[in-house]
PDB file of C-alpha atoms in Angstrom:
ATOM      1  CA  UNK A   1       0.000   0.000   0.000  1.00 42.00           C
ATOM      2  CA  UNK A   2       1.327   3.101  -0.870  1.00 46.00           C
ATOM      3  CA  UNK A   3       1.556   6.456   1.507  1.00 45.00           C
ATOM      4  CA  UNK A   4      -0.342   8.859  -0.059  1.00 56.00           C
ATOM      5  CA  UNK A   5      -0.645  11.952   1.895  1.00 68.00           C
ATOM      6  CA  UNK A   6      -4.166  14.140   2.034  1.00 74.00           C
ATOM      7  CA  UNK A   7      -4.128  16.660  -1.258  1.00 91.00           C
ATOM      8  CA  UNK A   8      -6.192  19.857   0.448  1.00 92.00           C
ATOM      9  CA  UNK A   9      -6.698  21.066  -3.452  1.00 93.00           C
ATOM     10  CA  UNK A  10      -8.626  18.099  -4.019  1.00 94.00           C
ATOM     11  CA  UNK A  11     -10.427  17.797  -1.241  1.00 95.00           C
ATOM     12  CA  UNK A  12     -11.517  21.899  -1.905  1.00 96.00           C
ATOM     13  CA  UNK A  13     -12.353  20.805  -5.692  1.00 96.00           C
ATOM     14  CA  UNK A  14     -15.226  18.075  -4.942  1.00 96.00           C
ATOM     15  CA  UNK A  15     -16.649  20.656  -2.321  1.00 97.00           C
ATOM     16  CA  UNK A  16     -17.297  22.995  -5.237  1.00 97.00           C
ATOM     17  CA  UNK A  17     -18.393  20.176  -6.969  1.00 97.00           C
ATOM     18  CA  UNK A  18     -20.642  19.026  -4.446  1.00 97.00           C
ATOM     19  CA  UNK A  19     -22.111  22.861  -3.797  1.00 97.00           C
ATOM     20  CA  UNK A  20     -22.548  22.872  -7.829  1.00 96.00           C
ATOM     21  CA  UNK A  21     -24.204  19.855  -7.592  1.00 95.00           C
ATOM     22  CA  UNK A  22     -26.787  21.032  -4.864  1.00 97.00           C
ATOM     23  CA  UNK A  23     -27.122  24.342  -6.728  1.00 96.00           C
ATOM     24  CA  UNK A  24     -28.464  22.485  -9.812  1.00 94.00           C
ATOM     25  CA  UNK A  25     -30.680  20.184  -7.707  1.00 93.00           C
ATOM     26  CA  UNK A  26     -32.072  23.560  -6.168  1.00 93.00           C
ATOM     27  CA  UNK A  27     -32.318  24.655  -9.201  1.00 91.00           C
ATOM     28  CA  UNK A  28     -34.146  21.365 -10.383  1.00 85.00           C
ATOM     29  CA  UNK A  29     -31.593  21.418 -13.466  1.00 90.00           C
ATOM     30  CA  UNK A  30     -29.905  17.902 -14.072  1.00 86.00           C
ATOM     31  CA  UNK A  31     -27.614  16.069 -12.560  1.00 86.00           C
ATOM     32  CA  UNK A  32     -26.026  12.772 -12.077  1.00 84.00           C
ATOM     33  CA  UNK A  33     -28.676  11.824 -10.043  1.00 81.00           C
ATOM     34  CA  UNK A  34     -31.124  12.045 -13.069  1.00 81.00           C
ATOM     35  CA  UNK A  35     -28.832   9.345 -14.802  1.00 84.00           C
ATOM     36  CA  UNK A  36     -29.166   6.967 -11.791  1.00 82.00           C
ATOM     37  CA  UNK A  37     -33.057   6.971 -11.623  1.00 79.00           C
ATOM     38  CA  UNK A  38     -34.473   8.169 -15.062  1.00 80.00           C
ATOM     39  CA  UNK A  39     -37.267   6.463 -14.273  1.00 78.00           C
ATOM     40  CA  UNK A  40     -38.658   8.930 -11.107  1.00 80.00           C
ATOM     41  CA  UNK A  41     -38.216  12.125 -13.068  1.00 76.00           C
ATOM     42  CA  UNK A  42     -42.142  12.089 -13.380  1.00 80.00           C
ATOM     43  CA  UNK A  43     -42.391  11.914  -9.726  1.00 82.00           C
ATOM     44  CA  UNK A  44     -42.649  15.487  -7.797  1.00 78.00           C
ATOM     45  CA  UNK A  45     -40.973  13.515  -4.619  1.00 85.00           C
ATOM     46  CA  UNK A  46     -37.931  12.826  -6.551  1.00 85.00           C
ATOM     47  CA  UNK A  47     -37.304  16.570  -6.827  1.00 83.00           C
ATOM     48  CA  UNK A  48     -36.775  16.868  -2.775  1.00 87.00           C
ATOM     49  CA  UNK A  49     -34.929  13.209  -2.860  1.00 89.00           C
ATOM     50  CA  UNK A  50     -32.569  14.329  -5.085  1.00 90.00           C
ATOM     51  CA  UNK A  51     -31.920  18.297  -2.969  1.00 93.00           C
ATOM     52  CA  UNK A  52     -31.429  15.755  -0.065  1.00 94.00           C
ATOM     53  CA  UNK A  53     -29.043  13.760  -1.313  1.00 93.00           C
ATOM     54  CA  UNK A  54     -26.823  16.595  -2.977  1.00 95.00           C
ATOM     55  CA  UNK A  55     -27.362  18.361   0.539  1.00 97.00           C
ATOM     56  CA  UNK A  56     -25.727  14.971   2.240  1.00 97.00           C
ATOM     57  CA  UNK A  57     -23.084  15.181  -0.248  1.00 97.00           C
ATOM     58  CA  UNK A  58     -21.922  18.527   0.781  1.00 98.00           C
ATOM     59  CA  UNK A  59     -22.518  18.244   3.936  1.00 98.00           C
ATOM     60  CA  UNK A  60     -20.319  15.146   3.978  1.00 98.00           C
ATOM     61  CA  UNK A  61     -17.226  16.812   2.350  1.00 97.00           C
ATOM     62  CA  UNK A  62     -17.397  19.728   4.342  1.00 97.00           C
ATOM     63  CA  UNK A  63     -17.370  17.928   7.530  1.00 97.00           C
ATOM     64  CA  UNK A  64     -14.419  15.949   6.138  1.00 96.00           C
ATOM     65  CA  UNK A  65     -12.491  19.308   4.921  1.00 96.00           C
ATOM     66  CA  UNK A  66     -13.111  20.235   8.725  1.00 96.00           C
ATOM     67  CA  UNK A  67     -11.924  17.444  10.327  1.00 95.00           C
ATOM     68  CA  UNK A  68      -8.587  17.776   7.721  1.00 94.00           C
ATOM     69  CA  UNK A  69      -8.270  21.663   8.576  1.00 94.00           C
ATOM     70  CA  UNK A  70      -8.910  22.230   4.936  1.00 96.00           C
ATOM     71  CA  UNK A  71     -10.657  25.789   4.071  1.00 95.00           C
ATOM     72  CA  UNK A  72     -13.486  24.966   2.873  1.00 96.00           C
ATOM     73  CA  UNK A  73     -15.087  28.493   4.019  1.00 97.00           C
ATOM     74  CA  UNK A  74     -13.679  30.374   1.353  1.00 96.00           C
ATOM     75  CA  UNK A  75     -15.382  28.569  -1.443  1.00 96.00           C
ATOM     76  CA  UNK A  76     -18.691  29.926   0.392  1.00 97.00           C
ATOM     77  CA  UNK A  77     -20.787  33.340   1.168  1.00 96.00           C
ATOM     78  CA  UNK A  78     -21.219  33.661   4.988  1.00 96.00           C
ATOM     79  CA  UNK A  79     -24.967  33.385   4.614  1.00 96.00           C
ATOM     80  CA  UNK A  80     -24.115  29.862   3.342  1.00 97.00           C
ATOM     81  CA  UNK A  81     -21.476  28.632   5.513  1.00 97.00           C
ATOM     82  CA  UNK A  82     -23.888  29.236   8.264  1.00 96.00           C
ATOM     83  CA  UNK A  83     -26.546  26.729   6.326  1.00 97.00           C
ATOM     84  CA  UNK A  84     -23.538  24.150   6.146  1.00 97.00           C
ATOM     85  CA  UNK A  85     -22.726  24.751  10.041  1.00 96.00           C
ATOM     86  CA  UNK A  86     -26.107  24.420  10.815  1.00 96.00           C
ATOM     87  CA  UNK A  87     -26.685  20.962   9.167  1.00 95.00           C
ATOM     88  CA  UNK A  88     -30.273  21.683   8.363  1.00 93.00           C
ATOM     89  CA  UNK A  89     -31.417  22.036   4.670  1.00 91.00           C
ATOM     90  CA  UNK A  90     -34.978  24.550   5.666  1.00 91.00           C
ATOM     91  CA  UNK A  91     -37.029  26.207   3.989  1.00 90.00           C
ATOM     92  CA  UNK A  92     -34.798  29.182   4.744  1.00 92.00           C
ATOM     93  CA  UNK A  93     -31.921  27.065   2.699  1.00 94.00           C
ATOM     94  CA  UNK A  94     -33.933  26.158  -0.109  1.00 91.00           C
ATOM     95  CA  UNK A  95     -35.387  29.528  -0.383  1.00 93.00           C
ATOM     96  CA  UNK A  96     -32.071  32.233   0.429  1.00 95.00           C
ATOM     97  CA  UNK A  97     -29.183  29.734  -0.740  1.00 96.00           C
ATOM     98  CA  UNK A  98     -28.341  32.451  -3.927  1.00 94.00           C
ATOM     99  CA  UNK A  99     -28.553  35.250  -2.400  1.00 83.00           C
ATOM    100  CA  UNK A 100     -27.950  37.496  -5.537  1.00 70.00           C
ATOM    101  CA  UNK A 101     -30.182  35.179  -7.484  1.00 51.00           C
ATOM    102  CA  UNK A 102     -29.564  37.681 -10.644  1.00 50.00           C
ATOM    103  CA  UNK A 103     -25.936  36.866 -10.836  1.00 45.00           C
ATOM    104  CA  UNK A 104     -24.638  35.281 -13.896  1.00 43.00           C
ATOM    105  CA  UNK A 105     -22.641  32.684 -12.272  1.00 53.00           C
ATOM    106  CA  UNK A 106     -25.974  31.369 -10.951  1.00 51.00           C
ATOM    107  CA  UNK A 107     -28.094  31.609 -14.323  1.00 44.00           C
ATOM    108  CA  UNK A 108     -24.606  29.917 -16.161  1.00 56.00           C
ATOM    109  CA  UNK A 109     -24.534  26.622 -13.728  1.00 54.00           C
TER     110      UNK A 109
END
């Protein structure tokens, strides 16, 4: 087994990944998730299954880029890192995740 040492860069790069990929699910644009079950497109359930799981995903990495001491913050508005810290995906997530919802990196993902 080789002794690979913890690469902070990558860790940093599937957070944004994983924050892409629950914008887009917010956004109820498609994603990998579509791929997996093509068949439960048609039902409106799958819509909050699939904000759930991208929601577990980045939970998951940020907790792991926490535990690491990687910066994970950074890649983040406040507003949003307190939604990650707080673990909950509310209403007030789903509803005030963009906050500048006019942007054009939001309307481009």
């Amino acid at each position: 087994m080789s002794d690979q040492t913890v690469n902070a860069e990558f860790f940093i790069k599937k957070v944004n990944e994983a924050k892409v990929h629950f914008e887009r699910a917010l956004d109820c644009k498609h994603t990998e998730f579509d791929d997996l079950y093509p068949y439960m497109i048609e039902h409106p359930q799958f819509f909050w299954y699939k904000r759930y799981v991208a929601w577990s995903e980045l939970l998951t990495l940020a907790d792991l880029c926490e535990e690491l001491a990687f910066p994970w913050r950074e890649e983040f508005t406040a507003q949003q890192v307190e939604y990650v810290e707080q673990r909950v995906m509310s209403a007030k997530v789903l509803d005030f995740w963009f906050e500048n919802t006019d942007s054009k990196e939001h309307a481009q993902r």
